Short mmCIF file of C-alpha atoms in Angstrom, two decimals:
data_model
loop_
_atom_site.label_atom_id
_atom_site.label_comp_id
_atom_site.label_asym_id
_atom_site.label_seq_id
_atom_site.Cartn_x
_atom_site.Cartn_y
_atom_site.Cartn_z
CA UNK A 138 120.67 124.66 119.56
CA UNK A 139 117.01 124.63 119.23
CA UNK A 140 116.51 127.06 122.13
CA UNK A 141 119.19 128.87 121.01
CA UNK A 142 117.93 129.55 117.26
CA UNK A 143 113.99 130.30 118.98
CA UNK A 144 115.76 132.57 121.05
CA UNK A 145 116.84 134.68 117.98
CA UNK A 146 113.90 134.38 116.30
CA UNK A 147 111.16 135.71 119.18
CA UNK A 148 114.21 138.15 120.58
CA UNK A 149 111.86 138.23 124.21
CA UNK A 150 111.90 141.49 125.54
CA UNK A 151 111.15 141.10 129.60
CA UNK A 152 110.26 144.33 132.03
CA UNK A 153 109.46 144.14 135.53
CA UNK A 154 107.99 146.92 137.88
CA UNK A 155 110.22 148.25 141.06
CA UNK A 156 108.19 148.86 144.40
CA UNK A 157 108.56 152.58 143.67
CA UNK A 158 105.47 151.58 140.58
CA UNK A 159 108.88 152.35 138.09
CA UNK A 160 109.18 149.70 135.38
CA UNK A 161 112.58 148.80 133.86
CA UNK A 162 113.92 146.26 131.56
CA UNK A 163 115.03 143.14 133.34
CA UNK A 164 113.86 141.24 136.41
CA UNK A 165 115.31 143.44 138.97
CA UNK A 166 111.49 143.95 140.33
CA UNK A 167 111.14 140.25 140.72
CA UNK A 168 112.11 139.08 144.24
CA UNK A 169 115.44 136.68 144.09
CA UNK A 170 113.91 134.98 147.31
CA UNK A 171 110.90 132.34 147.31
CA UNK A 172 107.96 131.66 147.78
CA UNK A 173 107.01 133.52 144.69
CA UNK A 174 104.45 133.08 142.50
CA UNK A 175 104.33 134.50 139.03
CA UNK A 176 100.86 134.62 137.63
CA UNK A 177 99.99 135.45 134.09
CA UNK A 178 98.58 134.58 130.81
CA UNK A 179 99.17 131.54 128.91
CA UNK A 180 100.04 132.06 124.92
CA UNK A 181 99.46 129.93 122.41
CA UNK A 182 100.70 126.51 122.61
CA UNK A 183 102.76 127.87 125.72
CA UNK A 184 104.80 130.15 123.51
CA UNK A 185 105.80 132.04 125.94
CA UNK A 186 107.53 129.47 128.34
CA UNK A 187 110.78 128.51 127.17
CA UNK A 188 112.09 132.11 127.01
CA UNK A 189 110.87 132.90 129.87
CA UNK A 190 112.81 130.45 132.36
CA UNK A 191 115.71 130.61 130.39
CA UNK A 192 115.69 134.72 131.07
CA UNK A 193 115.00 133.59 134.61
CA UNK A 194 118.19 131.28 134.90
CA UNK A 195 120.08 133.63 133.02
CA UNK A 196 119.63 136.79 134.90
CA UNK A 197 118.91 135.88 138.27
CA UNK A 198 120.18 132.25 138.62
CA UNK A 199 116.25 130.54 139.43
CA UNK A 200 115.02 128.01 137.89
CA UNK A 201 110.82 128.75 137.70
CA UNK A 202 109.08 125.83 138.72
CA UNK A 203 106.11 125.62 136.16
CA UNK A 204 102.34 124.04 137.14
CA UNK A 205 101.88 122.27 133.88
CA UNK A 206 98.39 120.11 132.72
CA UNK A 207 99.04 116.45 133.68
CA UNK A 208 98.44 115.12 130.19
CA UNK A 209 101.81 116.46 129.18
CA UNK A 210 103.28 113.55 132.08
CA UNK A 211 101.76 110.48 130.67
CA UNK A 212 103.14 107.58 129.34
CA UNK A 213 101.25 108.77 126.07
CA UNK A 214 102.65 111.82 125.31
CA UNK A 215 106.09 110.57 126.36
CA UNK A 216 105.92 107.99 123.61
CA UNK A 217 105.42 110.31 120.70
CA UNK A 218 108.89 110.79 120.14
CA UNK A 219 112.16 108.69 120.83
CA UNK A 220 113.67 112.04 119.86
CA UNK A 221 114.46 114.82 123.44
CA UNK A 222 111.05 116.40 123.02
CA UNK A 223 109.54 119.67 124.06
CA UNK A 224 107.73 117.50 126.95
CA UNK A 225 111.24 116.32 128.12
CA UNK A 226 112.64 119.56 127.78
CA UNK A 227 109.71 121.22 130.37
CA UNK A 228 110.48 118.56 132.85
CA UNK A 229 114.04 119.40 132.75
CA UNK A 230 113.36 122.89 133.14
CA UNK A 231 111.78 122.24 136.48
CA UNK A 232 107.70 121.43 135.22
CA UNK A 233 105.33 119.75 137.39
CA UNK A 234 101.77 118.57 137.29
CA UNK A 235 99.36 121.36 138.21
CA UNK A 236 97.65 120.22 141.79
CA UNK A 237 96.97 121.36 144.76
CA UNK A 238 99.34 119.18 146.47
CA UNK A 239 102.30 120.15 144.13
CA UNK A 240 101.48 123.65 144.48
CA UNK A 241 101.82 123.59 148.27
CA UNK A 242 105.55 121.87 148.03
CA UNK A 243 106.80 123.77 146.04
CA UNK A 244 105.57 127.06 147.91
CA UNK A 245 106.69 125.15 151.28
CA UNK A 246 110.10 125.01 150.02
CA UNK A 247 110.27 128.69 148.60
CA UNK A 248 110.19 128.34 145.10
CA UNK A 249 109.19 130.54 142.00
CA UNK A 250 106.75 129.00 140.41
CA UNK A 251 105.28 129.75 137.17
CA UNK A 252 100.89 129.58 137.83
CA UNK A 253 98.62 129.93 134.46
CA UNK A 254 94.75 130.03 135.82
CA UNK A 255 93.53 129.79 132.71
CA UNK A 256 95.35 126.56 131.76
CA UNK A 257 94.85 125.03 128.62
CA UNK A 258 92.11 126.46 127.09
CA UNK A 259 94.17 129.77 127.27
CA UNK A 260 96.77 128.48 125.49
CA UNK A 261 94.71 126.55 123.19
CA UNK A 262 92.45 129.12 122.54
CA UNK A 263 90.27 129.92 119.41
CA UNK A 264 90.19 132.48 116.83
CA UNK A 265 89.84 135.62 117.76
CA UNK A 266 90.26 135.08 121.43
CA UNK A 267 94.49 136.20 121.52
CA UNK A 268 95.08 137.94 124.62
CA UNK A 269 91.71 136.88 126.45
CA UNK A 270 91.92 135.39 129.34
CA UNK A 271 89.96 132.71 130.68
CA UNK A 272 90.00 132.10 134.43
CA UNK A 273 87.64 129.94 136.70
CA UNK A 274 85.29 132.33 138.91
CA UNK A 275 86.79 130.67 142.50
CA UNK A 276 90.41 132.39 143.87
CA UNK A 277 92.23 129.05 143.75
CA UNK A 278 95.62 129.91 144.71
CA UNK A 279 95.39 132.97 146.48
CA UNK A 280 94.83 132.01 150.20
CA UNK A 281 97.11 128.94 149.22
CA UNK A 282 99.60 131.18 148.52
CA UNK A 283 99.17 133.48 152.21
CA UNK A 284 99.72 130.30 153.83
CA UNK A 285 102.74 130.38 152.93
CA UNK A 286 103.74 134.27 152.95
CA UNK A 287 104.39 134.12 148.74
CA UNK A 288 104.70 137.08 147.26
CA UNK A 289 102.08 137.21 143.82
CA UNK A 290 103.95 139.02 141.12
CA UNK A 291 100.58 139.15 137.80
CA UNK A 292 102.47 139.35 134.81
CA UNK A 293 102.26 139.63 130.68
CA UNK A 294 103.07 138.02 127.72
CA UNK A 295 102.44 139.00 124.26
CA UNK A 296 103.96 137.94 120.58
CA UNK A 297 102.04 135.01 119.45
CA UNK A 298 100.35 137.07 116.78
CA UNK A 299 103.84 138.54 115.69
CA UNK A 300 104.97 134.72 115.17
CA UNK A 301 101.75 133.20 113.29
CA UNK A 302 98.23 132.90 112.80
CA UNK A 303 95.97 130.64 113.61
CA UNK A 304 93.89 129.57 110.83
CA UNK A 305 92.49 126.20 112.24
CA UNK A 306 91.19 126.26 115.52
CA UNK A 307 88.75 123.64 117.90
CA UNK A 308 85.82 125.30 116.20
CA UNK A 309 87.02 123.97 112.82
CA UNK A 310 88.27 120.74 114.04
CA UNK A 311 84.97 119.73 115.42
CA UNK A 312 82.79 120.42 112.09
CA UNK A 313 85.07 117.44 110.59
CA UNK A 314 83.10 114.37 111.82
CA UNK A 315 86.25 111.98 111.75
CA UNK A 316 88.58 114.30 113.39
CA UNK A 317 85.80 115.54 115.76
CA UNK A 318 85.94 111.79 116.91
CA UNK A 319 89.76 111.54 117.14
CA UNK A 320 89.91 114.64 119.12
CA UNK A 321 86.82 113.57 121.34
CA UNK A 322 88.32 110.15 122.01
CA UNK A 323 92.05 111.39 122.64
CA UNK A 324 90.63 113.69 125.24
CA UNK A 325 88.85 111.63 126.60
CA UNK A 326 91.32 108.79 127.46
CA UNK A 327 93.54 111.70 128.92
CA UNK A 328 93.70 113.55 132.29
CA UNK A 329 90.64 115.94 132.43
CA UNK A 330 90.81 119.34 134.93
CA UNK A 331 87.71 121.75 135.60
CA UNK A 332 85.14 119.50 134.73
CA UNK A 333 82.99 120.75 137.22
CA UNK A 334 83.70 124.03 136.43
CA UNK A 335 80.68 126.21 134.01
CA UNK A 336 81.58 128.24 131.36
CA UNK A 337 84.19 128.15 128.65
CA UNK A 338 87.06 127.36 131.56
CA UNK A 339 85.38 123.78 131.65
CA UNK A 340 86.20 123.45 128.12
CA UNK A 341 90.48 122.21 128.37
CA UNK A 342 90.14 119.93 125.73
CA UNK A 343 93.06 119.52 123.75
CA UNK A 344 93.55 119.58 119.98
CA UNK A 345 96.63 120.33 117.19
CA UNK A 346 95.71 123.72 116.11
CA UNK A 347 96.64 125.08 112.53
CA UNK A 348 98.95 128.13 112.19
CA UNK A 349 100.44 129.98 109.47
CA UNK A 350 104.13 131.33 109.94
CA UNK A 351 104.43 134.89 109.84
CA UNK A 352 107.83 136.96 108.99
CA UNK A 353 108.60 136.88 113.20
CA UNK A 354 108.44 139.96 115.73
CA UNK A 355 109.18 139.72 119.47
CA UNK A 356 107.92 138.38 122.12
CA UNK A 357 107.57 141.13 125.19
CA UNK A 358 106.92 140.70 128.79
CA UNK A 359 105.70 142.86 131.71
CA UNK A 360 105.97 141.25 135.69
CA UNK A 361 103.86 143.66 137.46
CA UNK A 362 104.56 145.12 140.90
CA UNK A 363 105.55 142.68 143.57
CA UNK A 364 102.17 141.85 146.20
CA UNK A 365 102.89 140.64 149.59
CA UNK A 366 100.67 138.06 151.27
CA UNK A 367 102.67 137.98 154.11
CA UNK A 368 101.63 139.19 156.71
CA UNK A 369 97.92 138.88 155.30
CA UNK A 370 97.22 135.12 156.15
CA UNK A 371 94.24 135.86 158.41
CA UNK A 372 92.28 138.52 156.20
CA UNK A 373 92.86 136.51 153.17
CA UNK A 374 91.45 133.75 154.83
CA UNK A 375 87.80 135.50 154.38
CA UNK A 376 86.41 134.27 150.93
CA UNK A 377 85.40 137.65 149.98
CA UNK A 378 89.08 139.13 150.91
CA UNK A 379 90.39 136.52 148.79
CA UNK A 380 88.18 137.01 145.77
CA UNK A 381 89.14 140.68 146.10
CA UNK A 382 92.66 139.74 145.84
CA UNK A 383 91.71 137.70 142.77
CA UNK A 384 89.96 139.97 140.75
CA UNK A 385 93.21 143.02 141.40
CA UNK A 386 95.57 140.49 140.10
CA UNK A 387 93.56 139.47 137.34
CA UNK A 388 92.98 143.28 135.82
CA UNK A 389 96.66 143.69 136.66
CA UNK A 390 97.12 140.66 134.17
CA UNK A 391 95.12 142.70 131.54
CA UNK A 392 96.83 146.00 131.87
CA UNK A 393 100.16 144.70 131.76
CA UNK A 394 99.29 142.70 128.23
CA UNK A 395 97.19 146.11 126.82
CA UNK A 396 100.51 148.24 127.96
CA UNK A 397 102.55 145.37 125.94
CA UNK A 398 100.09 145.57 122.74
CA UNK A 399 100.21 149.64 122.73
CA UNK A 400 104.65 149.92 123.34
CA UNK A 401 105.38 147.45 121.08
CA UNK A 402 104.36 150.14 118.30
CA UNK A 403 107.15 152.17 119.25
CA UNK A 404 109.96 149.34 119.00
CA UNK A 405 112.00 149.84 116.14
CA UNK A 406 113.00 146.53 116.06
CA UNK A 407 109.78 144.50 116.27
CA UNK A 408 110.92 142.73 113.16
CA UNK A 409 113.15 140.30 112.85
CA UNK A 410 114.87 141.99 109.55
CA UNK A 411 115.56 145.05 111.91
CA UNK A 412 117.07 143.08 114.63
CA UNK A 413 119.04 140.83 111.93
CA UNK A 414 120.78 144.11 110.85
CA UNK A 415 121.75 145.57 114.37
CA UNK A 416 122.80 142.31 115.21
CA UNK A 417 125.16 141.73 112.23
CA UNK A 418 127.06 145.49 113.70
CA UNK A 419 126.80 143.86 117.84
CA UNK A 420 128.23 141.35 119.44
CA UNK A 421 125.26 141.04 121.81
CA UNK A 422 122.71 138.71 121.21
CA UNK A 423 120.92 139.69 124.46
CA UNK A 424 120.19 143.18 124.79
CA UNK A 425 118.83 144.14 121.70
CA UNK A 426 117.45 147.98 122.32
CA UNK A 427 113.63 148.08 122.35
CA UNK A 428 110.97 150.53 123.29
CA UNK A 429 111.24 153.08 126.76
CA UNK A 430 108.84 151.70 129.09
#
C-alpha cells in the first residue's frame, strides 16, 4: 500500500536510450540479459530506489540487485522498528552490502545490479549540492565489471527537489554541540567506507536530515546508451584505459540528469494536481503522458 500510494505521488517517469543513440520511454534500451550494471546518481535519502526496481520488475520481469552501505544490515538499524521497515523492504527487493566480493557474485551470476559511486554522501548530501555528484578519483568497478563481459548502462535520476527541501543538513547538525556528539558517536560505532579516501567522498557519515514537504512533482529517469565491456577485458585492464572509461561514464551521468532538469519544463503534468485530474478521466495509473524526449 505504501509503495503503492509513493508511486502516485512521485508518478516516475523512466527513458532509456536504443543503440541507434534514440531515446524512448521505457526500458526497452536496457539489456533483459545480465551481467549489467546500472550506474548513476544517488538522490536524497535514496529517493529514487523504490520506483526504480519496481519499474524494473514490472516491465521487464528483473529484479535489480542493489550495492547498498553496510550500516543499513546491522543488527542496529534492524532494531529500530518491530514494524516491516524501509531496511526490510530493500533486502526483499534484492539489496546487498556494497563490497568487492558481493559485487563480483552477483556479476558472476549475470545479474543487474544497481552501483551508486558516490554512496552515501550523495544521497546524504548538503544544501545546495542536489544533482552533484561525488565520486572517488580511482575506477573501482570498471575493470571489475570487463572481467566479467557486463554491459555499463550510466543513468539519471532527478525529482528530489520537486518532493521537498532540505532545510537541515550535516552542516547544521554539527554547529549543535549535543547533536554534533550523537551524530559523531552513532557514526562512529557503525560500518565506515572510504576512509582512506581524500576529499569530500571520505566524508559518508550519516545523519537525519531536515526536509520540508513540497506540493509533489515527478520523479524522471534517463538510462543512457548501453556500453559493452565485452570483448574489452585486456585494454581495460590498463589503469589509464580504465580511468578513461570512468571519466565517459561519469559525464554521461551528468548529461543525462542536465537533459532531465531542462525536459521536465515541458511536462505538463509535473504536478501532482495535473496528474490528479487526468487520472480521475484514465484508468491507467502507469502511463501518465509526459514530455517528448
Amino acid at each position: 500500500m505504501k509503495c503503492r500510494l509513493y508511486r502516485f505521488v512521485t508518478s516516475p517517469v523512466m527513458f532509456s536510450t536504443l543503440e541507434d543513440g534514440k531515446i524512448v520511454r521505457g526500458l526497452a534500451g536496457v539489456p533483459g540479459e545480465g551481467p549489467v550494471l546500472l550506474v548513476g546518481y544517488h538522490m536524497l535519502l535514496g529517493l529514487e530506489l523504490v520506483p526504480l526496481v519496481e519499474e524494473f520488475l514490472r516491465e521487464k520481469n528483473v529484479l535489480v540487485r542493489g550495492m547498498a552501505h553496510p550500516l543499513l544490515f546491522t543488527p542496529k538499524s534492524e532494531s529500530q522498528s518491530k514494524e516491516f521497515s524501509f531496511f526490510d523492504m530493500l533486502k526483499v527487493y534484492g539489496a546487498t552490502p556494497v563490497g568487492a566480493s558481493n559485487l563480483f557474485k552477483l556479476l558472476s551470476v549475470k545479474s543487474h545490479i544497481l552501483l551508486y559511486p558516490g554512496g552515501a554522501r550523495e544521497a546524504l548530501h548538503r544544501k545546495g549540492e542536489a544533482y552533484k555528484l561525488f565520486w572517488p578519483d580511482q575506477p573501482e568497478f570498471v575493470r571489475m565489471a570487463a572481467r566479467f563481459g557486463a554491459t555499463i548502462v550510466p543513468f539519471g535520476a532527478i525529482g528530489e527537489d520537486d518532493l521537498a527541501e532540505l532545510v537541515v543538513d550535516y552542516n547544521d547538525l554539527m554547529r549543535i554541540p549535543v547533536v554534533n556528539d550523537y551524530v559523531r558517536k552513532s557514526n562512529q560505532d557503525g560500518s565506515r567506507l572510504r576512509t582512506e579516501m581524500g576529499g569530500e567522498i571520505a566524508n559518508q557519515d550519516f545523519y537525519p536530515p531536515g526536509l520540508l514537504p513540497k506540493i509533489p512533482g515527478r520523479f524522471y529517469y534517463l538510462f543512457g546508451k548501453p556500453i559493452q565491456t565485452k570483448g574489452r577485458e585486456l585494454m581495460l585492464k590498463d589503469k589509464e584505459n580504465a580511468r578513461e572509461l570512468y571519466s565517459q561514464i561519469k559525464s554521461e551521468v551528468e548529461q543525462n540528469i542536465a537533459f532531465l532538469i531542462k525536459k521536465r519544463e515541458e511536462d505538463p503534468y509535473r504536478s501532482i494536481v495535473d496528474r490528479t485530474v487526468y487520472q480521475a478521466t484514465s484508468a491507467s495509473m502507469h502511463n501518465v503522458p509526459t514530455f517528448e524526449p
